[in-house]
Short mmCIF file of C-alpha atoms in Angstrom, two decimals:
data_model
loop_
_atom_site.label_atom_id
_atom_site.label_comp_id
_atom_site.label_asym_id
_atom_site.label_seq_id
_atom_site.Cartn_x
_atom_site.Cartn_y
_atom_site.Cartn_z
CA MET G 1 -16.34 21.19 268.74
CA ASP G 2 -18.90 18.88 270.30
CA MET G 3 -19.23 18.57 274.36
CA GLU G 4 -16.94 15.18 274.57
CA GLU G 5 -14.10 16.68 272.34
CA THR G 6 -13.92 19.82 274.81
CA ILE G 7 -14.19 17.42 277.81
CA LEU G 8 -11.24 15.57 276.91
CA LEU G 9 -9.34 18.44 275.68
CA TYR G 10 -9.68 20.06 278.71
CA ILE G 11 -8.70 17.15 280.83
CA GLN G 12 -5.50 16.76 278.52
CA ASP G 13 -4.88 20.66 278.26
CA TYR G 14 -5.65 21.73 282.19
CA ILE G 15 -5.39 18.35 284.27
CA ARG G 16 -2.88 15.96 283.00
CA ASN G 17 0.41 16.62 284.31
CA PRO G 18 3.75 14.70 284.99
CA ILE G 19 3.20 13.95 288.28
CA LEU G 20 -0.44 12.55 287.75
CA ASP G 21 0.11 11.08 284.55
CA PRO G 22 2.08 7.73 286.12
CA ILE G 23 -0.70 7.58 288.75
CA PHE G 24 -3.57 7.27 286.15
CA ILE G 25 -1.73 5.18 283.88
CA ALA G 26 -1.24 2.65 286.51
CA ILE G 27 -4.82 3.16 287.94
CA THR G 28 -6.11 2.62 284.52
CA HIS G 29 -4.08 -0.60 284.03
CA LEU G 30 -5.68 -2.05 287.04
CA GLY G 31 -8.67 -2.66 284.85
CA ASP G 32 -7.01 -4.31 282.03
CA LYS G 33 -8.86 -7.43 281.32
CA GLY G 34 -10.35 -7.07 284.42
CA ILE G 35 -7.72 -8.35 286.17
CA PHE G 36 -7.81 -6.34 289.66
CA TRP G 37 -11.78 -7.30 289.65
CA ILE G 38 -11.00 -11.05 288.85
CA ILE G 39 -8.15 -11.50 291.66
CA LEU G 40 -10.48 -9.73 294.17
CA THR G 41 -13.24 -12.06 292.86
CA VAL G 42 -10.92 -15.11 293.14
CA ILE G 43 -9.60 -14.00 296.81
CA LEU G 44 -13.66 -13.39 298.05
CA LEU G 45 -14.50 -16.93 296.73
CA SER G 46 -11.77 -18.74 298.40
CA ILE G 47 -12.85 -17.67 301.74
CA LYS G 48 -16.17 -18.90 303.22
CA LYS G 49 -17.45 -15.84 304.84
CA THR G 50 -17.04 -13.68 301.61
CA ARG G 51 -18.26 -16.61 299.06
CA THR G 52 -21.49 -14.99 298.34
CA ALA G 53 -19.55 -11.73 297.61
CA GLY G 54 -17.22 -13.35 295.12
CA ILE G 55 -19.93 -15.33 293.66
CA CYS G 56 -21.87 -12.16 292.96
CA SER G 57 -18.81 -10.14 291.52
CA ALA G 58 -18.08 -13.60 289.51
CA CYS G 59 -21.62 -13.31 287.92
CA ALA G 60 -21.19 -9.19 287.36
CA LEU G 61 -18.10 -9.71 285.81
CA LEU G 62 -19.18 -12.59 283.33
CA GLY G 63 -22.38 -10.32 282.58
CA SER G 64 -20.00 -7.32 281.68
CA PHE G 65 -17.82 -9.15 279.32
CA LEU G 66 -20.68 -10.61 277.67
CA ILE G 67 -23.09 -7.15 277.37
CA ASN G 68 -20.34 -4.87 277.23
CA ASN G 69 -17.33 -6.48 275.30
CA LEU G 70 -19.11 -8.91 273.33
CA LEU G 71 -22.47 -7.43 272.41
CA LEU G 72 -22.27 -3.30 272.96
CA LYS G 73 -18.88 -2.64 271.45
CA ASN G 74 -19.70 -4.82 268.38
CA LEU G 75 -23.11 -3.26 267.79
CA PHE G 76 -21.93 0.21 268.26
CA ASN G 77 -18.29 -0.14 267.07
CA ARG G 78 -17.20 3.19 268.06
CA ILE G 79 -14.03 4.96 266.93
CA ARG G 80 -11.60 5.76 269.84
CA PRO G 81 -11.27 9.54 270.34
CA TYR G 82 -7.42 9.62 269.98
CA GLU G 83 -8.10 8.46 266.27
CA VAL G 84 -10.38 11.52 265.63
CA ILE G 85 -10.09 14.31 267.65
CA GLU G 86 -7.22 16.71 266.58
CA GLY G 87 -4.67 17.19 269.25
CA LEU G 88 -5.70 14.59 271.65
CA THR G 89 -2.89 12.31 272.79
CA CYS G 90 -3.36 8.81 274.16
CA LEU G 91 -0.92 8.07 277.07
CA ILE G 92 -1.45 4.67 276.88
CA GLN G 93 -0.77 1.96 273.72
CA PRO G 94 -3.85 2.20 271.51
CA ALA G 95 -6.70 -0.02 271.98
CA THR G 96 -7.85 -2.83 269.27
CA ASP G 97 -11.28 -2.51 270.26
CA ALA G 98 -14.42 -0.41 269.84
CA SER G 99 -14.70 2.48 272.03
CA PHE G 100 -18.45 2.16 273.80
CA PRO G 101 -19.00 1.21 276.08
CA SER G 102 -15.70 1.38 278.52
CA GLY G 103 -15.29 -2.05 279.31
CA HIS G 104 -12.97 -1.04 282.31
CA THR G 105 -15.54 0.80 283.48
CA GLY G 106 -18.39 -1.77 283.18
CA ALA G 107 -16.41 -4.63 284.52
CA SER G 108 -15.16 -2.28 287.65
CA PHE G 109 -18.52 -0.86 288.51
CA ALA G 110 -20.07 -4.15 287.99
CA SER G 111 -17.58 -6.03 290.34
CA ALA G 112 -17.66 -3.26 293.17
CA VAL G 113 -21.60 -2.76 292.96
CA ALA G 114 -21.77 -6.50 293.66
CA ILE G 115 -19.41 -6.54 296.13
CA CYS G 116 -20.52 -3.71 297.80
CA ARG G 117 -23.94 -5.23 298.27
CA GLN G 118 -22.73 -8.01 300.37
CA VAL G 119 -19.93 -6.54 302.46
CA PRO G 120 -19.87 -4.10 305.01
CA ARG G 121 -20.18 -0.42 303.67
CA LYS G 122 -16.41 0.91 304.50
CA TYR G 123 -15.31 -1.98 302.18
CA GLY G 124 -17.48 -1.14 299.44
CA ILE G 125 -17.12 2.58 299.73
CA LEU G 126 -13.30 1.93 299.12
CA LEU G 127 -14.25 -0.22 296.31
CA LEU G 128 -16.61 2.34 294.55
CA VAL G 129 -13.86 4.73 294.84
CA LEU G 130 -11.47 2.75 293.10
CA ALA G 131 -14.32 1.93 290.41
CA SER G 132 -14.48 5.81 290.03
CA LEU G 133 -10.58 6.49 289.96
CA ILE G 134 -10.57 3.63 286.94
CA ALA G 135 -13.72 5.25 285.12
CA PHE G 136 -12.20 8.65 285.17
CA SER G 137 -8.60 7.17 284.46
CA ARG G 138 -10.32 6.37 281.11
CA LEU G 139 -11.06 9.86 279.93
CA TYR G 140 -7.55 11.27 281.74
CA VAL G 141 -5.31 9.18 279.37
CA GLY G 142 -7.43 10.06 276.02
CA ILE G 143 -8.84 6.45 275.25
CA HIS G 144 -12.48 6.78 275.98
CA TYR G 145 -15.26 9.28 275.08
CA PRO G 146 -17.33 10.69 278.40
CA THR G 147 -20.54 8.85 277.08
CA ASP G 148 -18.28 5.53 276.78
CA VAL G 149 -17.42 5.65 280.77
CA LEU G 150 -21.17 6.76 281.17
CA GLY G 151 -22.22 3.61 279.11
CA GLY G 152 -20.08 1.20 280.95
CA LEU G 153 -20.99 3.17 284.57
CA VAL G 154 -24.67 2.42 283.78
CA THR G 155 -24.29 -1.26 282.48
CA GLY G 156 -22.00 -1.91 285.44
CA ILE G 157 -24.20 -0.70 288.08
CA ALA G 158 -27.15 -2.52 286.51
CA LEU G 159 -25.25 -5.91 286.49
CA GLY G 160 -23.82 -5.17 290.08
CA ILE G 161 -27.29 -5.12 291.36
CA LEU G 162 -28.48 -8.11 289.16
CA ALA G 163 -25.68 -10.31 290.05
CA GLY G 164 -27.21 -11.03 293.69
CA PRO G 165 -29.68 -9.57 296.40
CA ARG G 166 -28.04 -7.31 298.95
CA LYS G 167 -27.55 -8.89 302.16
CA ASN G 168 -28.51 -7.65 305.44
CA ILE G 169 -25.61 -5.99 306.90
CA ARG G 170 -25.70 -3.94 310.04
CA PRO G 171 -24.36 -0.17 309.09
CA ALA G 172 -20.83 0.88 309.55
CA THR G 173 -20.59 2.78 312.72
CA PRO G 174 -17.71 5.20 313.83
CA ASN G 175 -15.81 2.61 315.98
CA ASP G 176 -15.64 0.18 312.87
#
């Protein structure tokens, strides 16, 4: 048994439970087709004060779609873990595309990092926490290998940084 298989089966056998299952299924669905991040981007674009953050997020999301979903998934064409790991159960509807990299993770981190670089730290941290939860949820529900999530994380962070320069924002203070 390899390390990735061990990690996924450990999550299934020792972390999954009837209380967390619906929570992580809901969290994973926030990333479906990037819908949460797209809606957030549209909201940011519609407010003059946050328009730059919206533009950066839109660029990062577009880059994530092109690089992760169109290029890398087709290049690597990795089979999903629930199709090959004996005993692994996928908690959501099986996916029809390739496994590497995780598009949910890539889009989440691309948008979160791009926005984080444009808004006050306290808001950026919340978005990074959500992106992290979405990334972990992909392992929790059994639809991705750890390296799929790692690949999405790396491309997402890179695209979020490349989407635009960091805005000069004063650090958050305890009174914020």
